[in-house]
mmCIF file of C-alpha atoms in Angstrom:
data_model
loop_
_atom_site.group_PDB
_atom_site.id
_atom_site.type_symbol
_atom_site.label_atom_id
_atom_site.label_comp_id
_atom_site.label_asym_id
_atom_site.label_seq_id
_atom_site.Cartn_x
_atom_site.Cartn_y
_atom_site.Cartn_z
ATOM 1 C CA UNK A 1 -17.192 -19.643 -17.760
ATOM 2 C CA UNK A 2 -18.425 -17.080 -15.514
ATOM 3 C CA UNK A 3 -17.013 -19.207 -12.289
ATOM 4 C CA UNK A 4 -13.665 -18.324 -13.937
ATOM 5 C CA UNK A 5 -14.549 -14.543 -13.385
ATOM 6 C CA UNK A 6 -15.653 -14.545 -10.243
ATOM 7 C CA UNK A 7 -12.813 -16.625 -8.939
ATOM 8 C CA UNK A 8 -10.574 -13.670 -10.351
ATOM 9 C CA UNK A 9 -12.442 -10.455 -9.217
ATOM 10 C CA UNK A 10 -12.758 -12.249 -4.697
ATOM 11 C CA UNK A 11 -9.122 -12.655 -5.459
ATOM 12 C CA UNK A 12 -8.238 -8.955 -5.903
ATOM 13 C CA UNK A 13 -11.008 -8.380 -3.228
ATOM 14 C CA UNK A 14 -9.157 -10.244 -1.285
ATOM 15 C CA UNK A 15 -5.920 -8.885 -1.485
ATOM 16 C CA UNK A 16 -5.635 -6.126 0.312
ATOM 17 C CA UNK A 17 -7.511 -7.621 3.206
ATOM 18 C CA UNK A 18 -4.691 -10.094 3.764
ATOM 19 C CA UNK A 19 -3.794 -9.661 7.158
ATOM 20 C CA UNK A 20 -6.185 -7.628 8.082
ATOM 21 C CA UNK A 21 -5.425 -8.570 12.141
ATOM 22 C CA UNK A 22 -2.588 -6.997 11.886
ATOM 23 C CA UNK A 23 -2.118 -2.740 11.859
ATOM 24 C CA UNK A 24 0.081 -1.628 9.045
ATOM 25 C CA UNK A 25 1.448 1.546 7.473
ATOM 26 C CA UNK A 26 -1.705 2.417 5.362
ATOM 27 C CA UNK A 27 -1.058 4.871 1.522
ATOM 28 C CA UNK A 28 -3.529 5.392 -0.741
ATOM 29 C CA UNK A 29 -4.605 7.892 -3.664
ATOM 30 C CA UNK A 30 -6.428 9.058 -5.853
ATOM 31 C CA UNK A 31 -5.980 11.555 -9.058
ATOM 32 C CA UNK A 32 -8.667 12.950 -11.622
ATOM 33 C CA UNK A 33 -7.563 14.717 -15.380
ATOM 34 C CA UNK A 34 -7.739 14.446 -19.162
ATOM 35 C CA UNK A 35 -6.696 11.415 -20.808
ATOM 36 C CA UNK A 36 -6.153 11.352 -24.121
ATOM 37 C CA UNK A 37 -5.939 8.172 -26.336
ATOM 38 C CA UNK A 38 -5.069 7.106 -29.945
ATOM 39 C CA UNK A 39 -6.045 3.471 -31.444
ATOM 40 C CA UNK A 40 -8.997 1.964 -31.187
ATOM 41 C CA UNK A 41 -10.304 5.176 -29.219
ATOM 42 C CA UNK A 42 -9.026 8.472 -29.966
ATOM 43 C CA UNK A 43 -11.112 11.139 -27.958
ATOM 44 C CA UNK A 44 -9.954 13.677 -24.656
ATOM 45 C CA UNK A 45 -11.191 11.416 -21.520
ATOM 46 C CA UNK A 46 -11.820 12.373 -17.920
ATOM 47 C CA UNK A 47 -9.779 9.766 -16.104
ATOM 48 C CA UNK A 48 -10.093 9.117 -12.164
ATOM 49 C CA UNK A 49 -8.261 6.400 -10.561
ATOM 50 C CA UNK A 50 -7.803 4.858 -7.273
ATOM 51 C CA UNK A 51 -5.248 3.103 -5.290
ATOM 52 C CA UNK A 52 -4.702 2.073 -1.474
ATOM 53 C CA UNK A 53 -1.322 -0.020 -0.093
ATOM 54 C CA UNK A 54 -0.949 -0.927 2.960
ATOM 55 C CA UNK A 55 3.156 -1.994 4.715
ATOM 56 C CA UNK A 56 3.566 -5.084 7.560
ATOM 57 C CA UNK A 57 6.628 -7.332 8.452
ATOM 58 C CA UNK A 58 5.794 -10.647 6.266
ATOM 59 C CA UNK A 59 3.351 -8.039 4.032
ATOM 60 C CA UNK A 60 2.914 -6.174 1.705
ATOM 61 C CA UNK A 61 -1.001 -5.451 -0.536
ATOM 62 C CA UNK A 62 -1.919 -3.594 -2.903
ATOM 63 C CA UNK A 63 -5.275 -3.076 -5.388
ATOM 64 C CA UNK A 64 -5.690 -0.636 -7.857
ATOM 65 C CA UNK A 65 -9.445 0.711 -9.733
ATOM 66 C CA UNK A 66 -9.616 2.838 -12.715
ATOM 67 C CA UNK A 67 -11.909 4.112 -14.454
ATOM 68 C CA UNK A 68 -12.763 6.424 -17.834
ATOM 69 C CA UNK A 69 -16.360 7.282 -19.372
ATOM 70 C CA UNK A 70 -16.535 9.636 -22.394
ATOM 71 C CA UNK A 71 -19.852 10.667 -25.071
ATOM 72 C CA UNK A 72 -19.984 13.320 -27.652
ATOM 73 C CA UNK A 73 -23.301 14.427 -28.396
ATOM 74 C CA UNK A 74 -24.876 12.077 -26.080
ATOM 75 C CA UNK A 75 -23.076 8.671 -27.504
ATOM 76 C CA UNK A 76 -20.377 6.796 -25.728
ATOM 77 C CA UNK A 77 -17.314 7.036 -27.375
ATOM 78 C CA UNK A 78 -15.047 5.780 -24.344
ATOM 79 C CA UNK A 79 -15.566 3.357 -21.758
ATOM 80 C CA UNK A 80 -12.764 2.034 -19.482
ATOM 81 C CA UNK A 81 -13.026 -0.174 -15.962
ATOM 82 C CA UNK A 82 -9.862 -2.138 -13.941
ATOM 83 C CA UNK A 83 -9.401 -3.780 -11.212
ATOM 84 C CA UNK A 84 -6.503 -5.253 -10.120
ATOM 85 C CA UNK A 85 -5.638 -6.727 -6.859
ATOM 86 C CA UNK A 86 -2.187 -8.264 -6.240
ATOM 87 C CA UNK A 87 -0.397 -9.471 -2.669
ATOM 88 C CA UNK A 88 3.734 -10.185 -1.345
ATOM 89 C CA UNK A 89 4.856 -12.076 1.529
ATOM 90 C CA UNK A 90 7.857 -11.139 1.486
ATOM 91 C CA UNK A 91 9.708 -13.992 2.735
ATOM 92 C CA UNK A 92 13.911 -12.307 3.354
ATOM 93 C CA UNK A 93 14.301 -8.375 3.538
ATOM 94 C CA UNK A 94 14.008 -8.365 0.092
ATOM 95 C CA UNK A 95 12.341 -11.427 -1.139
ATOM 96 C CA UNK A 96 8.424 -12.561 -1.373
ATOM 97 C CA UNK A 97 5.957 -14.699 -3.078
ATOM 98 C CA UNK A 98 2.655 -12.474 -5.403
ATOM 99 C CA UNK A 99 -0.126 -13.503 -6.077
ATOM 100 C CA UNK A 100 -2.001 -10.787 -8.201
ATOM 101 C CA UNK A 101 -5.581 -10.829 -9.548
ATOM 102 C CA UNK A 102 -6.780 -8.301 -12.715
ATOM 103 C CA UNK A 103 -9.935 -6.879 -13.971
ATOM 104 C CA UNK A 104 -10.900 -4.604 -17.321
ATOM 105 C CA UNK A 105 -13.752 -4.125 -18.837
ATOM 106 C CA UNK A 106 -12.904 -1.759 -22.658
ATOM 107 C CA UNK A 107 -15.704 -1.422 -24.217
ATOM 108 C CA UNK A 108 -13.604 -1.429 -27.240
ATOM 109 C CA UNK A 109 -11.490 -3.434 -27.013
ATOM 110 C CA UNK A 110 -13.143 -6.298 -28.564
ATOM 111 C CA UNK A 111 -13.472 -8.079 -25.588
ATOM 112 C CA UNK A 112 -16.308 -7.743 -22.965
ATOM 113 C CA UNK A 113 -14.051 -8.336 -19.996
ATOM 114 C CA UNK A 114 -10.265 -9.058 -19.423
ATOM 115 C CA UNK A 115 -9.167 -11.136 -16.270
ATOM 116 C CA UNK A 116 -5.264 -13.114 -15.069
ATOM 117 C CA UNK A 117 -4.934 -14.684 -12.031
ATOM 118 C CA UNK A 118 -1.145 -15.594 -10.770
ATOM 119 C CA UNK A 119 0.818 -15.949 -8.852
ATOM 120 C CA UNK A 120 5.291 -16.458 -8.832
ATOM 121 C CA UNK A 121 8.532 -15.172 -6.915
ATOM 122 C CA UNK A 122 9.651 -11.945 -6.893
ATOM 123 C CA UNK A 123 12.824 -9.307 -6.269
ATOM 124 C CA UNK A 124 13.660 -6.188 -4.691
ATOM 125 C CA UNK A 125 16.327 -6.338 -6.511
ATOM 126 C CA UNK A 126 17.658 -2.449 -5.083
ATOM 127 C CA UNK A 127 16.447 -0.452 -2.544
ATOM 128 C CA UNK A 128 17.113 3.145 -1.563
ATOM 129 C CA UNK A 129 14.522 5.291 0.895
ATOM 130 C CA UNK A 130 11.094 4.750 1.654
ATOM 131 C CA UNK A 131 10.128 5.821 -2.487
ATOM 132 C CA UNK A 132 13.640 4.693 -4.661
ATOM 133 C CA UNK A 133 13.719 0.620 -5.887
ATOM 134 C CA UNK A 134 13.487 -1.622 -8.377
ATOM 135 C CA UNK A 135 11.439 -4.617 -8.625
ATOM 136 C CA UNK A 136 11.233 -8.090 -10.866
ATOM 137 C CA UNK A 137 8.361 -10.865 -11.078
ATOM 138 C CA UNK A 138 7.401 -13.646 -12.315
ATOM 139 C CA UNK A 139 4.617 -17.011 -12.754
ATOM 140 C CA UNK A 140 2.205 -18.815 -14.530
ATOM 141 C CA UNK A 141 -1.667 -18.316 -13.861
ATOM 142 C CA UNK A 142 -4.354 -18.572 -16.145
ATOM 143 C CA UNK A 143 -5.640 -15.832 -18.380
ATOM 144 C CA UNK A 144 -9.436 -15.498 -19.204
ATOM 145 C CA UNK A 145 -11.035 -12.682 -22.223
ATOM 146 C CA UNK A 146 -14.780 -13.477 -23.172
ATOM 147 C CA UNK A 147 -15.231 -11.643 -26.503
ATOM 148 C CA UNK A 148 -17.604 -9.074 -27.778
ATOM 149 C CA UNK A 149 -18.535 -10.983 -30.549
ATOM 150 C CA UNK A 150 -17.589 -15.115 -31.508
ATOM 151 C CA UNK A 151 -14.506 -15.418 -33.332
ATOM 152 C CA UNK A 152 -13.828 -17.027 -37.526
ATOM 153 C CA UNK A 153 -14.482 -20.819 -35.664
ATOM 154 C CA UNK A 154 -16.855 -19.356 -33.786
ATOM 155 C CA UNK A 155 -15.427 -19.071 -30.236
ATOM 156 C CA UNK A 156 -16.393 -16.912 -28.210
ATOM 157 C CA UNK A 157 -14.003 -16.175 -25.098
ATOM 158 C CA UNK A 158 -10.109 -16.975 -24.942
ATOM 159 C CA UNK A 159 -8.617 -18.617 -22.308
ATOM 160 C CA UNK A 160 -4.826 -19.947 -21.614
ATOM 161 C CA UNK A 161 -2.101 -20.520 -18.462
ATOM 162 C CA UNK A 162 0.271 -17.811 -18.888
ATOM 163 C CA UNK A 163 3.730 -17.031 -18.114
ATOM 164 C CA UNK A 164 4.330 -13.514 -16.870
ATOM 165 C CA UNK A 165 6.791 -10.947 -16.172
ATOM 166 C CA UNK A 166 7.217 -7.960 -14.928
ATOM 167 C CA UNK A 167 9.367 -5.059 -13.363
ATOM 168 C CA UNK A 168 8.844 -1.899 -11.621
ATOM 169 C CA UNK A 169 11.177 1.619 -11.094
ATOM 170 C CA UNK A 170 10.786 3.700 -8.976
ATOM 171 C CA UNK A 171 12.463 6.884 -7.969
ATOM 172 C CA UNK A 172 12.763 10.260 -5.876
ATOM 173 C CA UNK A 173 14.607 12.326 -7.744
ATOM 174 C CA UNK A 174 14.364 14.496 -4.656
ATOM 175 C CA UNK A 175 11.648 14.811 -2.245
ATOM 176 C CA UNK A 176 9.486 16.604 -4.004
ATOM 177 C CA UNK A 177 8.878 13.931 -7.882
ATOM 178 C CA UNK A 178 9.288 10.255 -8.011
ATOM 179 C CA UNK A 179 10.242 9.417 -11.674
ATOM 180 C CA UNK A 180 7.849 5.668 -12.405
ATOM 181 C CA UNK A 181 8.422 3.169 -14.572
ATOM 182 C CA UNK A 182 6.779 0.052 -15.313
ATOM 183 C CA UNK A 183 5.930 -2.644 -17.959
ATOM 184 C CA UNK A 184 4.468 -6.191 -17.533
ATOM 185 C CA UNK A 185 4.074 -9.096 -20.399
ATOM 186 C CA UNK A 186 1.344 -12.085 -20.055
ATOM 187 C CA UNK A 187 2.577 -14.888 -22.936
ATOM 188 C CA UNK A 188 -0.327 -17.406 -23.951
ATOM 189 C CA UNK A 189 0.686 -21.331 -23.117
ATOM 190 C CA UNK A 190 -1.818 -23.040 -25.196
ATOM 191 C CA UNK A 191 -2.730 -19.555 -27.482
ATOM 192 C CA UNK A 192 -0.507 -17.089 -29.473
ATOM 193 C CA UNK A 193 -1.329 -14.113 -27.543
ATOM 194 C CA UNK A 194 0.280 -12.194 -25.255
ATOM 195 C CA UNK A 195 -0.627 -8.935 -24.045
ATOM 196 C CA UNK A 196 2.029 -6.358 -23.037
ATOM 197 C CA UNK A 197 1.855 -3.147 -21.268
ATOM 198 C CA UNK A 198 4.180 0.041 -20.130
ATOM 199 C CA UNK A 199 3.682 2.853 -17.994
ATOM 200 C CA UNK A 200 6.134 6.065 -17.559
ATOM 201 C CA UNK A 201 5.219 8.598 -15.642
ATOM 202 C CA UNK A 202 6.316 12.129 -13.289
ATOM 203 C CA UNK A 203 4.752 13.089 -10.473
ATOM 204 C CA UNK A 204 5.942 16.677 -8.995
ATOM 205 C CA UNK A 205 4.431 18.052 -5.078
ATOM 206 C CA UNK A 206 2.806 20.117 -5.824
ATOM 207 C CA UNK A 207 1.937 21.745 -2.579
ATOM 208 C CA UNK A 208 1.012 19.873 1.049
ATOM 209 C CA UNK A 209 -0.361 16.746 -0.086
ATOM 210 C CA UNK A 210 -1.560 17.702 -3.679
ATOM 211 C CA UNK A 211 1.068 16.250 -6.261
ATOM 212 C CA UNK A 212 0.982 17.543 -10.024
ATOM 213 C CA UNK A 213 1.316 14.398 -12.404
ATOM 214 C CA UNK A 214 1.983 12.971 -16.105
ATOM 215 C CA UNK A 215 1.830 8.966 -17.309
ATOM 216 C CA UNK A 216 2.018 7.347 -20.774
ATOM 217 C CA UNK A 217 0.800 4.201 -20.934
ATOM 218 C CA UNK A 218 1.049 1.459 -23.561
ATOM 219 C CA UNK A 219 -0.597 -1.622 -24.664
ATOM 220 C CA UNK A 220 -0.034 -3.854 -27.202
ATOM 221 C CA UNK A 221 -1.821 -7.220 -27.620
ATOM 222 C CA UNK A 222 -0.375 -9.564 -30.399
ATOM 223 C CA UNK A 223 -3.586 -11.461 -31.894
ATOM 224 C CA UNK A 224 -7.082 -8.784 -31.054
ATOM 225 C CA UNK A 225 -10.114 -9.173 -31.688
ATOM 226 C CA UNK A 226 -10.542 -9.059 -35.889
ATOM 227 C CA UNK A 227 -11.114 -5.350 -37.160
ATOM 228 C CA UNK A 228 -9.533 -4.220 -33.801
ATOM 229 C CA UNK A 229 -5.412 -2.812 -33.519
ATOM 230 C CA UNK A 230 -2.515 -4.632 -31.416
ATOM 231 C CA UNK A 231 -1.341 -0.902 -29.920
ATOM 232 C CA UNK A 232 -3.589 1.057 -28.020
ATOM 233 C CA UNK A 233 -1.597 4.680 -26.668
ATOM 234 C CA UNK A 234 -2.807 6.829 -23.563
ATOM 235 C CA UNK A 235 -0.993 9.993 -21.991
ATOM 236 C CA UNK A 236 -2.905 11.754 -19.539
ATOM 237 C CA UNK A 237 -2.238 14.345 -16.783
ATOM 238 C CA UNK A 238 -3.607 14.732 -13.997
ATOM 239 C CA UNK A 239 -4.065 15.717 -9.722
ATOM 240 C CA UNK A 240 -2.899 13.450 -7.503
ATOM 241 C CA UNK A 241 -4.231 13.361 -4.110
ATOM 242 C CA UNK A 242 -2.761 11.480 -1.118
ATOM 243 C CA UNK A 243 -3.983 10.464 1.678
#
């Protein structure tokens, strides 16, 4: 089982390196701020995120890493680490094939870790300028989640073929403000568990490359580990620096 998880992590790391022999436009951003959560954890936390993307004539690569950690009276009350990567092969101006890997370790979710690998088809249905677009994608893949404790059947892991559906809408309100909506759903084809995530964000330039960002995130697990909530929410206000 460890090998399956290693494959997912390897794909995440490989995505930003696709076609590295060619030169492309590289965009990076770093954000840090305060996070307020509800659900399995109800705390105020400090969170950080690093995202890297580059664009080639035929390839588009993205990688993202995030973490949050809170301690109260020398006791950890929230701890989460996430990594995901995706590479797109653009076979015409709008359409592309994608390969995506994701990994998450949330200490209070009931899972030791969650991981998935998916591949499929995507389309930028609408695009305007450098920042505004609407894309949709669908594909098939594999999910492997390890539980903190064995379930009622004595199993300590969940694995299944999955179908993934996702969409992202970015709209440049002005040259200093951007609205973003991301939605994704991964449906288990062999075990009855659907994981859906949503992120709604608004960012505005403060000065130079520094922006203020407000975001609301929701994660829903239809069949979570015993004793855990189905829905977690995050409300964050962060400073974002692009370079």
